XYZ file of C-alpha atoms in Angstrom:
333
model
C 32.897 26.992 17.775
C 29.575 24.438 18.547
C 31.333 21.726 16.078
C 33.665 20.071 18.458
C 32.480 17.479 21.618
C 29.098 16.996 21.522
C 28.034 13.666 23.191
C 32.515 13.290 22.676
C 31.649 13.227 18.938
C 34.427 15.074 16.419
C 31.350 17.024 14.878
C 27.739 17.900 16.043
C 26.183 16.583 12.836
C 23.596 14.071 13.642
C 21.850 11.635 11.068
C 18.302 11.176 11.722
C 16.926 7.319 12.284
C 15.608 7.318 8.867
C 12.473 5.295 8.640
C 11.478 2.655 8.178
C 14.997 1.537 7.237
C 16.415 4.262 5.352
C 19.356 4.844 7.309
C 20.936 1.688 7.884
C 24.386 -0.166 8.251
C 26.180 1.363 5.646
C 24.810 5.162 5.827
C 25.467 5.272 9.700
C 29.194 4.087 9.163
C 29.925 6.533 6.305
C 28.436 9.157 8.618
C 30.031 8.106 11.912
C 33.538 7.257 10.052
C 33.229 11.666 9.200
C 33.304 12.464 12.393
C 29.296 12.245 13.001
C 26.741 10.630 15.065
C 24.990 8.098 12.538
C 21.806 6.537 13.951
C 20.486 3.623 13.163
C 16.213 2.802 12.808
C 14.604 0.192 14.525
C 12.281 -2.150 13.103
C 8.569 -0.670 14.473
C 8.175 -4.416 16.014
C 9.971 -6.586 18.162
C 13.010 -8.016 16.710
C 15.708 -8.404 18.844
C 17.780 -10.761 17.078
C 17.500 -8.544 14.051
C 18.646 -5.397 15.963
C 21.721 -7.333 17.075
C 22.298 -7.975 13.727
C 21.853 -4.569 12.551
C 24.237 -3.135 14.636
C 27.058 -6.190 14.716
C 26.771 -4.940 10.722
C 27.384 -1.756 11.392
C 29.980 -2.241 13.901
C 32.173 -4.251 10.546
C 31.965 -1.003 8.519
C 33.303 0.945 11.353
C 35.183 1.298 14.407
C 33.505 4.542 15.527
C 30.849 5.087 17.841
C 26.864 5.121 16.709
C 23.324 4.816 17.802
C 19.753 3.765 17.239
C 16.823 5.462 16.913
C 13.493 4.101 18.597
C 9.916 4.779 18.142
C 8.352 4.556 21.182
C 4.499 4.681 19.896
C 5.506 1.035 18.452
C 6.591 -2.014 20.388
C 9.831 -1.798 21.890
C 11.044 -3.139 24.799
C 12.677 -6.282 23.129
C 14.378 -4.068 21.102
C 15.717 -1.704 23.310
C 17.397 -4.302 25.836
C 19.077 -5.435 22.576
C 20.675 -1.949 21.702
C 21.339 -1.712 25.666
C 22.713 -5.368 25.587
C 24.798 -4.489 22.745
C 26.278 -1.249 23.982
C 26.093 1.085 21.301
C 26.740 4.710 22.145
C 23.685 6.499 21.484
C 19.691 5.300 22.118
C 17.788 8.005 20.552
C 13.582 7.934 21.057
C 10.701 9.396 19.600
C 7.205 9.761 19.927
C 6.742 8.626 23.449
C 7.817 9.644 26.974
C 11.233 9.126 27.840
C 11.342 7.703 31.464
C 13.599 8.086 34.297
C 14.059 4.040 34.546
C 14.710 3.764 31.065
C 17.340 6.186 31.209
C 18.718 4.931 34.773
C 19.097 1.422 32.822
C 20.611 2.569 29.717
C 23.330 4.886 31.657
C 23.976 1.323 33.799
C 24.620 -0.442 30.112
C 27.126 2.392 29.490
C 24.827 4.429 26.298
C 23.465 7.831 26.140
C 19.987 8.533 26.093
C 18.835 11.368 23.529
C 14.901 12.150 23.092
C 13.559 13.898 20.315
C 11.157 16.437 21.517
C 8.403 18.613 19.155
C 7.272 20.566 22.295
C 8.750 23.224 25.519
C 7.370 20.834 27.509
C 8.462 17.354 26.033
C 11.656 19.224 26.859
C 11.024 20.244 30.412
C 9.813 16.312 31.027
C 13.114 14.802 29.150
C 15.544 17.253 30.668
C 13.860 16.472 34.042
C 14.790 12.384 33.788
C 18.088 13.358 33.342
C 19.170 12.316 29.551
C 22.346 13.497 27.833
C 20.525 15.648 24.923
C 17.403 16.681 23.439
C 16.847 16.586 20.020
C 14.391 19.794 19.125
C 12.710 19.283 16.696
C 10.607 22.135 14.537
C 7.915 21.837 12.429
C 9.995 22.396 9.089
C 11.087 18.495 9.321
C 10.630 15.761 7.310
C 8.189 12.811 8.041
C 6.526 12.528 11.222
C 6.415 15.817 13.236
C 4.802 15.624 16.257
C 5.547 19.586 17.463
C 3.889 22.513 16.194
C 6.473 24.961 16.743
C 8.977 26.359 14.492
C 13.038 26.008 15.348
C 13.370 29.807 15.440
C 11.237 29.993 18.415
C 11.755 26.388 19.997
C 15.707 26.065 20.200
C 16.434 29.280 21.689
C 13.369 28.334 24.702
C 14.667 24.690 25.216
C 18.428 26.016 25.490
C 17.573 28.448 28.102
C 15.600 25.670 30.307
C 18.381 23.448 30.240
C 20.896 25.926 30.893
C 23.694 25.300 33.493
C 22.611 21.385 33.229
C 25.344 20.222 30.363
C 22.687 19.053 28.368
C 23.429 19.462 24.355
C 20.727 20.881 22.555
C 20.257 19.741 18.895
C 18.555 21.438 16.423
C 16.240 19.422 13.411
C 14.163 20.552 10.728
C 14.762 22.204 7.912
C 18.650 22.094 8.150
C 20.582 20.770 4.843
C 23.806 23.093 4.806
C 25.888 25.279 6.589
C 23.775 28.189 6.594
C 21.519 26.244 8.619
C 24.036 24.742 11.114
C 25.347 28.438 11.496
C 21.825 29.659 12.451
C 20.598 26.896 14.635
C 24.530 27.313 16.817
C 23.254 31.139 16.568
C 19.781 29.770 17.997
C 22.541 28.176 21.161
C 22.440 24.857 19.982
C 25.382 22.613 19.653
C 24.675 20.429 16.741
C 22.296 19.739 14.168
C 20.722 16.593 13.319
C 19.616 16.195 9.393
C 17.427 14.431 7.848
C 16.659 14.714 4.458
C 20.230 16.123 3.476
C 21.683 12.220 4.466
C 18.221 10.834 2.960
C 20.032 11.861 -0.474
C 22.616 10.211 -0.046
C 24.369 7.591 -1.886
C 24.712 5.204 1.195
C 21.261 6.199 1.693
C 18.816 2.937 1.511
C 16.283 5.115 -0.170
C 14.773 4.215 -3.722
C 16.779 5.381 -6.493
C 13.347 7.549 -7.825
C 13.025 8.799 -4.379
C 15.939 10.035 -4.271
C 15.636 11.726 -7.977
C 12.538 13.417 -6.510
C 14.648 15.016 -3.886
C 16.605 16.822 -6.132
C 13.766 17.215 -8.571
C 10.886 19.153 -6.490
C 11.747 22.171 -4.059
C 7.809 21.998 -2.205
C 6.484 19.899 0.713
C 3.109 19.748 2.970
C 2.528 19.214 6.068
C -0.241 16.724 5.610
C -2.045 13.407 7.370
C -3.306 11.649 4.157
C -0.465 8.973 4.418
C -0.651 6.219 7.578
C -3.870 7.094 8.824
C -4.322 3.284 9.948
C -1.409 2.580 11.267
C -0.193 5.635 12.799
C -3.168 7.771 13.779
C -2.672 11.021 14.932
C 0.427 11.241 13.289
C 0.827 13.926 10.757
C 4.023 14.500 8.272
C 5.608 16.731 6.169
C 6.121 15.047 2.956
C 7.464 16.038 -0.559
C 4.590 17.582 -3.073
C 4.774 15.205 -5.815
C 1.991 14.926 -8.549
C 0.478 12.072 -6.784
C -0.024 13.793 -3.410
C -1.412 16.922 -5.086
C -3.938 14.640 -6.433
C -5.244 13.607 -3.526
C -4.438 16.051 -0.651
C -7.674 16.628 0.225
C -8.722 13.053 0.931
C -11.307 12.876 3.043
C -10.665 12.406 6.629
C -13.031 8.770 7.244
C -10.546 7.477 4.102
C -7.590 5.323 4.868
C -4.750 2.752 3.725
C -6.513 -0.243 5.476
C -8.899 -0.798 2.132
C -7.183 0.708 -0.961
C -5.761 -1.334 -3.443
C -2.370 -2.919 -3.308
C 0.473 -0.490 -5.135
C 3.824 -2.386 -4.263
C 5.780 -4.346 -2.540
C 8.911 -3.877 0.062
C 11.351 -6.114 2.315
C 11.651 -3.840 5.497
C 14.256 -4.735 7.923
C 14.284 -8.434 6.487
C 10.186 -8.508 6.285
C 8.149 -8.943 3.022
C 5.725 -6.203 3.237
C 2.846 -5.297 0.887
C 2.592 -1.386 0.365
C -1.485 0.082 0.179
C -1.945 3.239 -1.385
C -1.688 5.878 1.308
C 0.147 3.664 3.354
C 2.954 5.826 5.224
C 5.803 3.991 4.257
C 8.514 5.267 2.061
C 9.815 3.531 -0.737
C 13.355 1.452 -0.055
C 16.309 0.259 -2.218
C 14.203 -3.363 -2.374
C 10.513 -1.866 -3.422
C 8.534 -2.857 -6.289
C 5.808 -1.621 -8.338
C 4.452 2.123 -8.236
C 7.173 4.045 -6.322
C 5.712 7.582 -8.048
C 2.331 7.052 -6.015
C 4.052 6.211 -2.911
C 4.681 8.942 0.065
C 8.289 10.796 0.293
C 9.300 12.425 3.053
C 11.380 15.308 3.348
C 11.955 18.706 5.169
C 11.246 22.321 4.336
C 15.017 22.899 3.217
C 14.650 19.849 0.378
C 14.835 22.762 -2.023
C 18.338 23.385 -1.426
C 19.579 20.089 -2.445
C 21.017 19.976 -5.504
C 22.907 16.476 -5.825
C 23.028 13.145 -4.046
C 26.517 13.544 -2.541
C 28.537 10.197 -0.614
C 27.750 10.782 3.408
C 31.217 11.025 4.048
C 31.178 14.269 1.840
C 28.162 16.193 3.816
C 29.798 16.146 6.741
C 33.096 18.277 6.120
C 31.631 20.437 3.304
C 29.102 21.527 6.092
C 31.499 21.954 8.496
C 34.223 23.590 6.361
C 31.660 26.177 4.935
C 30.167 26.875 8.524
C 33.724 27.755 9.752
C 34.108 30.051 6.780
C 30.545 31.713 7.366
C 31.332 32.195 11.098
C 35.128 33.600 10.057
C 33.063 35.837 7.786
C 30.785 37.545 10.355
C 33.654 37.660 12.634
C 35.848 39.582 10.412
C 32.428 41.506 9.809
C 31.859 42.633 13.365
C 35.368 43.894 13.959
């Protein structure tokens, strides 16, 4: 019924390596102790030693498998042979070309490689260096989105290049509930990896009032006022609050690098000062003015009603998804 054995998980529910440090220890335990694949983020730096530590945490809160998500625009090779070193089951990587040695050497270390891809031919490349999944992901997601294409058109194209290959296909963007999960298995994918649903979370290391705004406002934009500095050429889709409506239309030679100070944030163990427009979300540890600071979220925000435990997403999805697909059954006969 698409919720059983994906990557020898219970459930195809993947979720996403929130950044910067949004999903961490205890979110991907609650998620992979449901039956899930709960992914870790790396810092966007080299830090081995804190990677270790990161997942030697996780690995106390649970006995079932989980992964770590990469960024591969960002420095990363220290980091990487740490996850590889430490075995975990999943290395999932963004933004960036997934190579065939990199897979070759994490298939040697005994962990699955899954890419996530914006693009038909991101796909064609990572199905090509043989990896164990593809994350598709449309246009209707959260943060940074690198694709232009939405999932109703994407999925069904990437499942039919892959086909005969045993290579899952996972659908992301959008999806908060099992209307969602029914459509994208309808699209032939075999699981779902969310985003923003496991964002509002309580495990979740989101900021209490970013949370509240998640529940709060139903719109978002695709935009690339936030991060221009950092990250350029790197748009988002982020949450319309009354600060980005503000300034929406900022003007394109504007960035973070000389606007004034807002907050401040640890981030994966660092001290961090936050600049207005800077692209980083606002964590359980950030100071000063969280309302002006960017949210990310998907195009299905609107549909969450209530910061739920992770452990509950996970078989309310699943349960109502059985009961839709019952449904049509007993529909169509």
């Amino acid at each position: 019924m698409g919720w059983r054995g994906i990557l020898g998980f219970e459930y195809g529910i993947v979720c996403a390596p929130l950044g910067p440090d949004i999903s961490g220890p205890q979110l991907v335990a609650a998620v992979a102790n449901a039956g899930g694949l709960g992914l870790l983020r790396a810092p966007d730096w080299e830090s081995p030693d804190y990677v270790r530590e990161l997942i030697r945490k996780t690995k106390t809160l649970t006995n079932k498998p989980f992964g770590v998500g990469v960024v591969l625009a960002f420095p990363h090779k220290e980091n990487i042979k740490a996850i590889l070193d430490e075995k975990v089951a999943v290395l999932q990587l963004y933004w960036g070309e997934c190579s065939e040695d990199l897979v070759l050497e994490a298939h040697q270390a005994g962990v699955k490689v899954v890419p996530q891809v914006g693009s038909f031919e991101e796909a064609k490349k990572a199905a090509a260096v043989g990896v164990d999944a593809i994350i598709v992901q449309g246009r209707e997601a959260g943060g940074h989105v690198m694709g232009q294409d939405s999932l109703i058109s994407l999925v069904p194209r990437v499942v039919d290049l892959v086909h005969g290959k045993d290579i899952p296909i996972i659908a992301a963007g959008g999806i908060v509930d099992a209307r969602g999960y029914v459509a994208a298995l309808a699209l032939g994918a075999q699981g779902v990896c969310l985003g923003t649903r496991f964002l509002a979370t309580e495990e979740s290391f989101a900021h209490p009032t970013y949370k509240r705004k998640l529940v709060e406002l139903e719109a978002t934009e695709y935009t690339e006022v936030f991060g221009r500095a950092r990250w350029p050429g790197a748009p988002q889709r982020v949450l319309k609050t009354p600060f980005f409506m503000d300034w929406r239309d900022l003007p394109s030679n504007e960035n973070e690098s000389n606007q004034p100070i807002i907050g401040r944030s640890t981030i994966h163990g660092i001290e961090k000062e936050i600049r207005r427009f800077a692209g980083t979300v606002p964590n359980v540890t950030t100071t000063g003015d969280i309302e002006s600071m960017v949210m990310y979220a998907g195009q299905g925000v609107g549909l969450i009603k209530e910061i739920l435990p992770a452990g509950e997403v996970i078989p309310r999805i699943v349960k109502a998804a059985q009961i839709l697909i019952q449904q049509q059954l007993d529909n169509g006969s």
